[in-house]
PDB file of C-alpha atoms in Angstrom:
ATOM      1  CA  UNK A   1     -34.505  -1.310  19.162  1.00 83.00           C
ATOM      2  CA  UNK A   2     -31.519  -3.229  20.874  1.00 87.00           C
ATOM      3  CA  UNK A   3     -32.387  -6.510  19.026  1.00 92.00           C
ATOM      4  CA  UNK A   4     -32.953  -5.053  15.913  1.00 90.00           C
ATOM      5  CA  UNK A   5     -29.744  -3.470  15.948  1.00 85.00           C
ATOM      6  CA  UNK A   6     -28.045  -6.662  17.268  1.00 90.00           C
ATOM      7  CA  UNK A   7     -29.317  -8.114  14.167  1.00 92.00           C
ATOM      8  CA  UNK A   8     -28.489  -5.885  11.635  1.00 90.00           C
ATOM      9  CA  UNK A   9     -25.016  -6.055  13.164  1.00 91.00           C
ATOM     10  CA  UNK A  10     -24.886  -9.758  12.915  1.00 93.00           C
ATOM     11  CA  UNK A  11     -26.281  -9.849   8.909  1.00 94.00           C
ATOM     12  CA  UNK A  12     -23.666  -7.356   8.420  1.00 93.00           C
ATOM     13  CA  UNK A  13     -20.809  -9.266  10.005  1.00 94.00           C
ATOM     14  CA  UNK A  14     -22.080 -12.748   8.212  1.00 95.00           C
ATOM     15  CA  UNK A  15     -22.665 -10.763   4.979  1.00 94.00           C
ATOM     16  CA  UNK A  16     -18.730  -8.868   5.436  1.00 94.00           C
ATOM     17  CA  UNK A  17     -17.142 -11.853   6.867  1.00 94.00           C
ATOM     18  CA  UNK A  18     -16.458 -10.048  10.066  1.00 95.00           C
ATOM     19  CA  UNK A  19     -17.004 -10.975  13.606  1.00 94.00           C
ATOM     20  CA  UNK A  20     -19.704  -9.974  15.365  1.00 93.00           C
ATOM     21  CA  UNK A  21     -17.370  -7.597  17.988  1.00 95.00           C
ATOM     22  CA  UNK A  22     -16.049  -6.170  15.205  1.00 95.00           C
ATOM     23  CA  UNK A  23     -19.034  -4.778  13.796  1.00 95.00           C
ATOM     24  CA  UNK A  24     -20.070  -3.695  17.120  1.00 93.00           C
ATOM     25  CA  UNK A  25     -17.077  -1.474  17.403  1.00 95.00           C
ATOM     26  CA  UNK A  26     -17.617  -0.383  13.620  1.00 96.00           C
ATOM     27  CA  UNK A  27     -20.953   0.489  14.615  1.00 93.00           C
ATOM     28  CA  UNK A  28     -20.189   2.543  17.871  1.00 94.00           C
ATOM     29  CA  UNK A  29     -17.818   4.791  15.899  1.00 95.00           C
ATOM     30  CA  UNK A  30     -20.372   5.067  12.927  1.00 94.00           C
ATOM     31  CA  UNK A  31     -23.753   6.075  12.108  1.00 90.00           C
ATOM     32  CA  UNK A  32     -25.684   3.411  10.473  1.00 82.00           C
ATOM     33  CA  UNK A  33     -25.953   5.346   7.241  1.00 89.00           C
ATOM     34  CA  UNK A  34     -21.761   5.558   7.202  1.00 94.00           C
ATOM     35  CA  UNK A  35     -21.440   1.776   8.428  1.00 92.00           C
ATOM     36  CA  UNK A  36     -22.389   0.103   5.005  1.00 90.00           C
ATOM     37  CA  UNK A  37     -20.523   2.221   2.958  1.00 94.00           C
ATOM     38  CA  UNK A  38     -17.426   1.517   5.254  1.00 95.00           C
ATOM     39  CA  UNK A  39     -17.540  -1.828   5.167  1.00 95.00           C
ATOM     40  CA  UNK A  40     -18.394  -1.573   0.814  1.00 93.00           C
ATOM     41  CA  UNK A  41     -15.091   0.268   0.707  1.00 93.00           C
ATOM     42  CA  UNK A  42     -13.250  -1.815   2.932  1.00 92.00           C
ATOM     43  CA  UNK A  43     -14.438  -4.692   0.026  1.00 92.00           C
ATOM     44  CA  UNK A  44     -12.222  -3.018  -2.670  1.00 89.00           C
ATOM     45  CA  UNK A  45      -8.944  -4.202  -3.631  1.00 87.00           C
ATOM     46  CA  UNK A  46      -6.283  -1.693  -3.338  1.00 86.00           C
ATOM     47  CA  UNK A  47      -4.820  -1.113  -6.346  1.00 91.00           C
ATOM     48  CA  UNK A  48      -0.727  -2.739  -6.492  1.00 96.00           C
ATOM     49  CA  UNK A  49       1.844  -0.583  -6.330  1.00 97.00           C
ATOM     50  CA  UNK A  50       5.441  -0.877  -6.747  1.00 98.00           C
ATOM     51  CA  UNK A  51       8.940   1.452  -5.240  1.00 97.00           C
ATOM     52  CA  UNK A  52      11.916   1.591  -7.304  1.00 97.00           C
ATOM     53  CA  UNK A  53      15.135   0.995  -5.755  1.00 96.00           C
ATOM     54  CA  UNK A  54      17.168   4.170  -6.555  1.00 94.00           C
ATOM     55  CA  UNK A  55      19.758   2.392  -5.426  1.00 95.00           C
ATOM     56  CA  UNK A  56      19.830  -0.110  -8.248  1.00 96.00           C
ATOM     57  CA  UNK A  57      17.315   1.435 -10.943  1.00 97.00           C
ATOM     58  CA  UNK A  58      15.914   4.381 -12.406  1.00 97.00           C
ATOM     59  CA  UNK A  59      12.160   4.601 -12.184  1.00 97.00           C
ATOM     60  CA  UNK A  60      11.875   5.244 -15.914  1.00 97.00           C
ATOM     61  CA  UNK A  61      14.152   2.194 -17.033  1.00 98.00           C
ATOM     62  CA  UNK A  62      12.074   0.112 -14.774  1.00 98.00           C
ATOM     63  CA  UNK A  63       8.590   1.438 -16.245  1.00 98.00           C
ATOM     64  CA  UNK A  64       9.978   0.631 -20.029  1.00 98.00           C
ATOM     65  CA  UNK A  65      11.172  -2.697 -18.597  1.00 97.00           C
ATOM     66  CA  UNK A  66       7.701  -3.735 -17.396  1.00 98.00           C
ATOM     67  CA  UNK A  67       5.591  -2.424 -20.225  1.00 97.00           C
ATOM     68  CA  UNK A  68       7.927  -4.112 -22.807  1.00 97.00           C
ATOM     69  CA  UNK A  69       6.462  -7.669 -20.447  1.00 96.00           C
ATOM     70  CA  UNK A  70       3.364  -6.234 -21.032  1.00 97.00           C
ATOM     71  CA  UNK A  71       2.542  -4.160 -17.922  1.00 97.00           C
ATOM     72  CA  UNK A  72       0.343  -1.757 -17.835  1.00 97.00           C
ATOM     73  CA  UNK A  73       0.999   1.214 -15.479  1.00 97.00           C
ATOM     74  CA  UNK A  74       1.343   4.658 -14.959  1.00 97.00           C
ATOM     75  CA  UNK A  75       4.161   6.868 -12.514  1.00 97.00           C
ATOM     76  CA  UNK A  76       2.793   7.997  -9.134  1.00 97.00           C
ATOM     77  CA  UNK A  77       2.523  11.832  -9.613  1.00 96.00           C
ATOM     78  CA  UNK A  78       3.075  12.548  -6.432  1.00 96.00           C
ATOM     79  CA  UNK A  79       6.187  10.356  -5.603  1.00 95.00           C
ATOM     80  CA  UNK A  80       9.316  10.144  -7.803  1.00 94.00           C
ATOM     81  CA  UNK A  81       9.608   6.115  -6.848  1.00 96.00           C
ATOM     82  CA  UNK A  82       5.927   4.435  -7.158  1.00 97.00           C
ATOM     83  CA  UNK A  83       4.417   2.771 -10.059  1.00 98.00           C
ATOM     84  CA  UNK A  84       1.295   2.013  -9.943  1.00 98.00           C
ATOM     85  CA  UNK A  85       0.346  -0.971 -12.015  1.00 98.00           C
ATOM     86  CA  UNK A  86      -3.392  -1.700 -13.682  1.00 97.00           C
ATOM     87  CA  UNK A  87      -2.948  -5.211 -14.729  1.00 95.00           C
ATOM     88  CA  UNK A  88      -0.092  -7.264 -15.879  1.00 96.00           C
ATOM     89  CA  UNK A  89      -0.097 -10.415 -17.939  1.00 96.00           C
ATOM     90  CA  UNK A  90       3.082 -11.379 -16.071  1.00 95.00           C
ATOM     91  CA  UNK A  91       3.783 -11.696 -11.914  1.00 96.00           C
ATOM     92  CA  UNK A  92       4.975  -8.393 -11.101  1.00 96.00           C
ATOM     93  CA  UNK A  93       6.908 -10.768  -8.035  1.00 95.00           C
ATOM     94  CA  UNK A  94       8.425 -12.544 -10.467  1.00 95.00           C
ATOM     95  CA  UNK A  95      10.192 -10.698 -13.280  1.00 97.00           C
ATOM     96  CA  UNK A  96      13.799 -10.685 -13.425  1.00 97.00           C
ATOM     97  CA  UNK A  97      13.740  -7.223 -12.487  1.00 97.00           C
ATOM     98  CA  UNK A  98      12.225  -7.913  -9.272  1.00 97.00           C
ATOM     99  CA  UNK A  99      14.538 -10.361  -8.264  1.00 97.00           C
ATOM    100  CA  UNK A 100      17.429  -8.436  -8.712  1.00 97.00           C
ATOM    101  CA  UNK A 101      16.037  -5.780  -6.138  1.00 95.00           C
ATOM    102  CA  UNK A 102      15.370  -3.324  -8.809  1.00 97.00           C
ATOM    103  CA  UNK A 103      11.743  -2.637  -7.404  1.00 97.00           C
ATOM    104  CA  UNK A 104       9.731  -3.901  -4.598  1.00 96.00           C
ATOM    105  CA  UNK A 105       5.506  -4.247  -4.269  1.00 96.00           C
ATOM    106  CA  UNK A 106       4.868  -1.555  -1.279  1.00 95.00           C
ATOM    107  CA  UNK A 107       1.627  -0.360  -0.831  1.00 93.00           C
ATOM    108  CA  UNK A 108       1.371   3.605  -1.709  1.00 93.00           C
ATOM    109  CA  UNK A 109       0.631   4.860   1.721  1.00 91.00           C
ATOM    110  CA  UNK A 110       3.956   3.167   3.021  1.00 91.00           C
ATOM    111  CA  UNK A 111       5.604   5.590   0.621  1.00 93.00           C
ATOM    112  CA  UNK A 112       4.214   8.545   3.251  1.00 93.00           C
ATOM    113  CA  UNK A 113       5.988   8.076   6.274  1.00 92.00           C
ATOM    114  CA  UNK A 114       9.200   7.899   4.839  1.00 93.00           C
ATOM    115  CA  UNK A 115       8.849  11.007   2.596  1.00 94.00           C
ATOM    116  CA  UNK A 116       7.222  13.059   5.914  1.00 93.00           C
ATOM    117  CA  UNK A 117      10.676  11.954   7.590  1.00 93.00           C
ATOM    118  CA  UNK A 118      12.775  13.003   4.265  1.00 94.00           C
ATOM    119  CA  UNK A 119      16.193  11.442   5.405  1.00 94.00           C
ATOM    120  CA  UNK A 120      19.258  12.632   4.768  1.00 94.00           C
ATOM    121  CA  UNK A 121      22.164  10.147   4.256  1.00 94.00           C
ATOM    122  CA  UNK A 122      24.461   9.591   7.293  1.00 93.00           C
ATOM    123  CA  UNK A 123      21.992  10.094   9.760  1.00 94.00           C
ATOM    124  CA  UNK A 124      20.406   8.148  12.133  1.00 93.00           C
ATOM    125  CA  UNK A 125      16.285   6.981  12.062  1.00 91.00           C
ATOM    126  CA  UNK A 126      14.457   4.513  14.484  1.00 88.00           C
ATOM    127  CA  UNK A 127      11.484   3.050  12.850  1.00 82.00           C
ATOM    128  CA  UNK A 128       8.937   1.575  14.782  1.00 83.00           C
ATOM    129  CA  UNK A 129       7.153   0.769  12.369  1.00 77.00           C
ATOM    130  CA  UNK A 130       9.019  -1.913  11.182  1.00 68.00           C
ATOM    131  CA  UNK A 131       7.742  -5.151   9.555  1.00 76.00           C
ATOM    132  CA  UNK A 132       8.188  -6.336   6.528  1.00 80.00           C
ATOM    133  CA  UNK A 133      11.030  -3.728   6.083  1.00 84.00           C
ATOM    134  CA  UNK A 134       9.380  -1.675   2.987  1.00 89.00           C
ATOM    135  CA  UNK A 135      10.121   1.667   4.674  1.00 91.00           C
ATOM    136  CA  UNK A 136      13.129   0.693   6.349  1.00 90.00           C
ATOM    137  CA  UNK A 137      14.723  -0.091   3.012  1.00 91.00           C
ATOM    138  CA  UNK A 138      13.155   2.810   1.560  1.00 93.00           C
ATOM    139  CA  UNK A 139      14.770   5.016   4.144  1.00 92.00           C
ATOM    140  CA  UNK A 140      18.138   3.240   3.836  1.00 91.00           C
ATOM    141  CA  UNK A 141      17.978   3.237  -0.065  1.00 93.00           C
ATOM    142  CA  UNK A 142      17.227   7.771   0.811  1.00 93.00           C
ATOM    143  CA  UNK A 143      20.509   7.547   2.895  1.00 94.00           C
ATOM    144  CA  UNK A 144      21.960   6.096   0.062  1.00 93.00           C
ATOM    145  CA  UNK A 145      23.037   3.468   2.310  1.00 91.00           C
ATOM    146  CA  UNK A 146      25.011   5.256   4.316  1.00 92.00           C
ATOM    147  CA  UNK A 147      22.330   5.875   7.932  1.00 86.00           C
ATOM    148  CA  UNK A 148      21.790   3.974  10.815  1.00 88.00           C
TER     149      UNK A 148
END
């Protein structure tokens, strides 16, 4: 059974484009029947989403902005900053809007931590979390600027 399993776990690391330790570790938290579909989902793109700088922008302006460049996209429900866009005919990194800070691409679970925490401005927030400075400028933009 050993070296059957060893090769399973070696088609499935050559088929995933994982290394072989990797899907070892996968497959001692998982039961074969949950370890393909884990490594399926892992295969699919998150979908691009973007946090408007209240500092600079409404959310709305920025929406109307974008789907007048042909963007399409929808409001997060659940977060009164994220856009979530579908496709775009245009780079989203590259529209003038983006360079003048008025949005930034931030994956929606970064948006989490930051609303959990809820800051209030003049106060004072470590995050250690910190790299490439999507939630630290999301809690400073919160503070309105005005935090540690």
């Amino acid at each position: 059974r050993a070296a059957l399993v060893a090769r399973v776990q070696a088609g499935l690391a050559a088929y995933y484009g994982y290394n072989r330790f990797l899907v070892g570790k996968f497959a001692e938290l998982l039961p074969l029947p949950e370890l393909m579909p884990f490594l399926e989902a892992n295969e699919t793109p998150r979908p691009l989403t973007l946090r408007v700088n209240q500092l600079k922008a409404r959310r709305r302006d920025v929406a109307q902005a974008l789907i007048a460049r042909g963007v399409n996209l929808d409001p997060l429900k659940w977060s009164k900053v994220g856009l979530q866009v579908f496709d775009s005919p245009v780079p989203v990194g590259a529209t003038p809007e983006y360079l003048a800070g008025q949005y930034m691409i931030q994956g929606a679970a970064s948006f989490l931590p930051v609303m959990a925490l809820a800051p209030q401005p003049g106060e004072r927030v470590l995050d250690m979390c910190a790299a490439p400075g999507g939630k630290a400028s999301h809690l400073a933009a919160l503070m309105r600027n005005t935090g540690v």
